[in-house]
Amino acid sequence: MIDAARPRRAAARRGLLLAAVFAATLAALWHGWRMGVPQPIAEPGAERLECVSYAPFRRPGETPFDAAAFVDEARIETDLRLIAARSGCVRTYSVSQGLDAVPRVAQRLGMTVLLGAWIGRDRRANEAELAAAIGVAREHAATVRALVVGNEVMLRRELPEAELVAYIERARRAVPVPVTYADVWEFWLKHPSLAPAVTFVTIHILPYWEDEPVGIDAAIAHVVEVWRAMRAALPGREILIGETGWPSEGRARRDAVPGRVEQARFIRQFSRTAAEEGIRYNLIEAFDQPWKRHLEGAMGGAWGLLDSEGRPKFDWHGPVAPRDGWTAWRTAAGAGLLLGAASVGLAARGRAARTGALLGALAGAGLGAVLAEQARYMTVWNRTLLEWLATATATLVVLAACVTTAALLARRLAGDEAGRARATADGPPTDSPAADTTGTLPAAAAVMSGWLRRGRAPSLAGWVALLQAAVLFAAALTVVLHAFDARYRGFDWPLFAPAAVAVGLLWGAGVRRARDAREERCLGWILAAGALAMVLAEGPANTQALGYAGLMAVLAGGALVRASTSAPSSAPNADGS
């Protein structure tokens, strides 16, 4: 019997698919366009900054953890000349590995130095470091503004408080310059014997890294509030903010979102506020430090006013764009549009080819734009060869899943065309894509069984089932890693957004997963639980986490919603062949 309503359902399905793909593509293109639009930011309060932190380990592969690393004086002079364009003072953290030359170079350039002596749990190294720092401070007393004995030693719990105080007091007796110690502001309150030991107090206030992160809108007010509170808690003591700043890359912490615009906004506004309040300060930091990404994720390597090549990350005046030269995004979007139109159009049959080509063009443009974003995400977040291999493999799997899903949808449209022909004329349709037009995806385990045991190559529906199962596994693994290591892990939304859109399109087209897909359902429950845990842990203010959890929830739904009926796995074509 002919189903007269089928043409209307087919037309509604085509309209739904095209509207959904158009909306997803529009969102992807809008995001890419927005990244290149300059945003107005308040002007700075001064042309020069009081002081900035300096470490020379800014090039790939350089790290202070390499005991053999040494920075020559010529390199230090090159770096300080770049810094001198914005500040006449640098803060260092050690006098080893060639950094004892910083005061000598600074003196030639008319700059001053907050000289650091690195103190840690290695007491023999501490003795050598302190002796060298005392010698440099004596030799360059006119250039060294202060000697900073130890940085966040109490935070790292590397020495007893009394032992650190002894190092500080020894330095004070030996040098003709002020002596201080630097730590996060709360630790000055937890260790009351530190303040009497120093000439002045050096505190770190980093709104992004606070236990209760502070968003950019309230960040400057938070710094001023803490500075005032510390003055009240330590009356009569001079207070220097030894570290404050904002990262230009990384993941959101609550409503504290890293970004180049946010970094420019913080530094400009803080320079104005510091001048108005009379705050002495040092900003972290002069150059991006790629080696810190291994310790603190993408955020750790992105606090510099200059990037690792020594280029300013934003102009000191005028609007600032989130990113420069978003040509890769435009190129990828254009290439995806053409390739999508051609490949998916060929997968459809009959008059549905036109709809399939339009579907492919829209999907390709959006997918290309998101893949360009994914390439950038990998560059920012990947630190090791293993991470590059893992994310590159996952990206290829998602790409393959999206392409095969689009082809399957095009064939489903072709099946709708056949159904329309059947509804308007007696006789069987002349073109039917058979198994690939059904409304059920086979279980991935059944597809693999048919492929490996019986040598049956998967059909298009079988490939979609296999690839989507691989995506589910990658997403579940990511959610588990977030559960145990969230602080320094990013939200890789460009990887999973296309996969979530593909799952949503299959659902809208009436395609469901087979009822015997037990492995997929297990992964779906992991994703659902992980998405809920992420929302509870990150809080409603973290829109990055909410969006990422939403993607995980969509993937989970695609795995958990099953077909109302399903042939058993032993039935013909149940394995997707």
PDB file of N, CA and C in Angstrom, residues 39-47 220 261-273 276 314-320:
ATOM      1  N   GLN A  39      38.528  44.994  18.560  1.00  0.00           N
ATOM      2  CA  GLN A  39      37.593  45.423  19.591  1.00  0.00           C
ATOM      3  C   GLN A  39      38.156  46.633  20.331  1.00  0.00           C
ATOM      4  N   PRO A  40      37.317  47.609  20.612  1.00  0.00           N
ATOM      5  CA  PRO A  40      37.798  48.803  21.331  1.00  0.00           C
ATOM      6  C   PRO A  40      38.197  48.482  22.764  1.00  0.00           C
ATOM      7  N   ILE A  41      39.308  49.044  23.206  1.00  0.00           N
ATOM      8  CA  ILE A  41      39.814  48.842  24.565  1.00  0.00           C
ATOM      9  C   ILE A  41      40.252  50.190  25.109  1.00  0.00           C
ATOM     10  N   ALA A  42      40.084  50.376  26.405  1.00  0.00           N
ATOM     11  CA  ALA A  42      40.492  51.638  27.037  1.00  0.00           C
ATOM     12  C   ALA A  42      41.990  51.876  26.817  1.00  0.00           C
ATOM     13  N   GLU A  43      42.356  53.117  26.714  1.00  0.00           N
ATOM     14  CA  GLU A  43      43.752  53.475  26.512  1.00  0.00           C
ATOM     15  C   GLU A  43      44.557  53.291  27.802  1.00  0.00           C
ATOM     16  N   PRO A  44      45.854  53.039  27.701  1.00  0.00           N
ATOM     17  CA  PRO A  44      46.681  52.847  28.902  1.00  0.00           C
ATOM     18  C   PRO A  44      46.862  54.146  29.662  1.00  0.00           C
ATOM     19  N   GLY A  45      47.259  54.020  30.934  1.00  0.00           N
ATOM     20  CA  GLY A  45      47.461  55.205  31.754  1.00  0.00           C
ATOM     21  C   GLY A  45      48.844  55.798  31.612  1.00  0.00           C
ATOM     22  N   ALA A  46      49.776  55.054  31.023  1.00  0.00           N
ATOM     23  CA  ALA A  46      51.146  55.537  30.853  1.00  0.00           C
ATOM     24  C   ALA A  46      51.734  54.872  29.624  1.00  0.00           C
ATOM     25  N   GLU A  47      52.748  55.486  29.072  1.00  0.00           N
ATOM     26  CA  GLU A  47      53.390  54.909  27.900  1.00  0.00           C
ATOM     27  C   GLU A  47      54.356  53.789  28.257  1.00  0.00           C
ATOM     28  N   ILE A 220      40.836  43.996  37.782  1.00  0.00           N
ATOM     29  CA  ILE A 220      41.597  45.138  38.272  1.00  0.00           C
ATOM     30  C   ILE A 220      41.130  45.519  39.673  1.00  0.00           C
ATOM     31  N   VAL A 261      42.657  39.932  23.611  1.00  0.00           N
ATOM     32  CA  VAL A 261      41.909  41.150  23.934  1.00  0.00           C
ATOM     33  C   VAL A 261      41.847  41.334  25.449  1.00  0.00           C
ATOM     34  N   GLU A 262      41.599  40.245  26.165  1.00  0.00           N
ATOM     35  CA  GLU A 262      41.515  40.322  27.623  1.00  0.00           C
ATOM     36  C   GLU A 262      42.871  40.703  28.219  1.00  0.00           C
ATOM     37  N   GLN A 263      43.945  40.161  27.683  1.00  0.00           N
ATOM     38  CA  GLN A 263      45.273  40.510  28.181  1.00  0.00           C
ATOM     39  C   GLN A 263      45.568  41.990  27.955  1.00  0.00           C
ATOM     40  N   ALA A 264      45.286  42.470  26.757  1.00  0.00           N
ATOM     41  CA  ALA A 264      45.520  43.881  26.460  1.00  0.00           C
ATOM     42  C   ALA A 264      44.675  44.771  27.373  1.00  0.00           C
ATOM     43  N   ARG A 265      43.446  44.361  27.578  1.00  0.00           N
ATOM     44  CA  ARG A 265      42.553  45.141  28.443  1.00  0.00           C
ATOM     45  C   ARG A 265      43.089  45.195  29.862  1.00  0.00           C
ATOM     46  N   PHE A 266      43.540  44.052  30.407  1.00  0.00           N
ATOM     47  CA  PHE A 266      44.051  44.031  31.769  1.00  0.00           C
ATOM     48  C   PHE A 266      45.272  44.931  31.911  1.00  0.00           C
ATOM     49  N   ILE A 267      46.228  44.789  31.017  1.00  0.00           N
ATOM     50  CA  ILE A 267      47.486  45.523  31.166  1.00  0.00           C
ATOM     51  C   ILE A 267      47.271  47.022  30.979  1.00  0.00           C
ATOM     52  N   ARG A 268      46.478  47.393  30.000  1.00  0.00           N
ATOM     53  CA  ARG A 268      46.222  48.824  29.803  1.00  0.00           C
ATOM     54  C   ARG A 268      45.506  49.427  31.012  1.00  0.00           C
ATOM     55  N   GLN A 269      44.440  48.749  31.457  1.00  0.00           N
ATOM     56  CA  GLN A 269      43.673  49.295  32.575  1.00  0.00           C
ATOM     57  C   GLN A 269      44.475  49.281  33.872  1.00  0.00           C
ATOM     58  N   PHE A 270      45.279  48.232  34.065  1.00  0.00           N
ATOM     59  CA  PHE A 270      46.062  48.183  35.291  1.00  0.00           C
ATOM     60  C   PHE A 270      47.114  49.281  35.318  1.00  0.00           C
ATOM     61  N   SER A 271      47.725  49.560  34.181  1.00  0.00           N
ATOM     62  CA  SER A 271      48.725  50.630  34.158  1.00  0.00           C
ATOM     63  C   SER A 271      48.095  51.964  34.546  1.00  0.00           C
ATOM     64  N   ARG A 272      46.850  52.170  34.131  1.00  0.00           N
ATOM     65  CA  ARG A 272      46.143  53.403  34.504  1.00  0.00           C
ATOM     66  C   ARG A 272      45.809  53.411  35.996  1.00  0.00           C
ATOM     67  N   THR A 273      45.267  52.297  36.486  1.00  0.00           N
ATOM     68  CA  THR A 273      44.873  52.214  37.886  1.00  0.00           C
ATOM     69  C   THR A 273      46.077  52.321  38.811  1.00  0.00           C
ATOM     70  N   GLU A 276      47.043  55.852  39.217  1.00  0.00           N
ATOM     71  CA  GLU A 276      46.092  56.597  40.043  1.00  0.00           C
ATOM     72  C   GLU A 276      46.207  56.235  41.525  1.00  0.00           C
ATOM     73  N   PHE A 314      49.983  42.817  20.997  1.00  0.00           N
ATOM     74  CA  PHE A 314      48.920  43.778  20.730  1.00  0.00           C
ATOM     75  C   PHE A 314      49.526  45.175  20.726  1.00  0.00           C
ATOM     76  N   ASP A 315      48.838  46.077  20.035  1.00  0.00           N
ATOM     77  CA  ASP A 315      49.280  47.470  19.994  1.00  0.00           C
ATOM     78  C   ASP A 315      48.992  48.130  21.343  1.00  0.00           C
ATOM     79  N   TRP A 316      49.824  49.107  21.681  1.00  0.00           N
ATOM     80  CA  TRP A 316      49.658  49.796  22.949  1.00  0.00           C
ATOM     81  C   TRP A 316      48.486  50.765  22.925  1.00  0.00           C
ATOM     82  N   HIS A 317      48.088  51.176  21.737  1.00  0.00           N
ATOM     83  CA  HIS A 317      46.951  52.096  21.576  1.00  0.00           C
ATOM     84  C   HIS A 317      46.006  51.530  20.518  1.00  0.00           C
ATOM     85  N   GLY A 318      44.728  51.899  20.628  1.00  0.00           N
ATOM     86  CA  GLY A 318      43.755  51.534  19.619  1.00  0.00           C
ATOM     87  C   GLY A 318      43.114  50.173  19.861  1.00  0.00           C
ATOM     88  N   PRO A 319      42.188  49.800  18.949  1.00  0.00           N
ATOM     89  CA  PRO A 319      41.483  48.523  19.086  1.00  0.00           C
ATOM     90  C   PRO A 319      42.439  47.334  18.955  1.00  0.00           C
ATOM     91  N   VAL A 320      42.008  46.190  19.486  1.00  0.00           N
ATOM     92  CA  VAL A 320      42.802  44.956  19.439  1.00  0.00           C
ATOM     93  C   VAL A 320      41.911  43.826  18.944  1.00  0.00           C
TER      94      VAL A 320
END
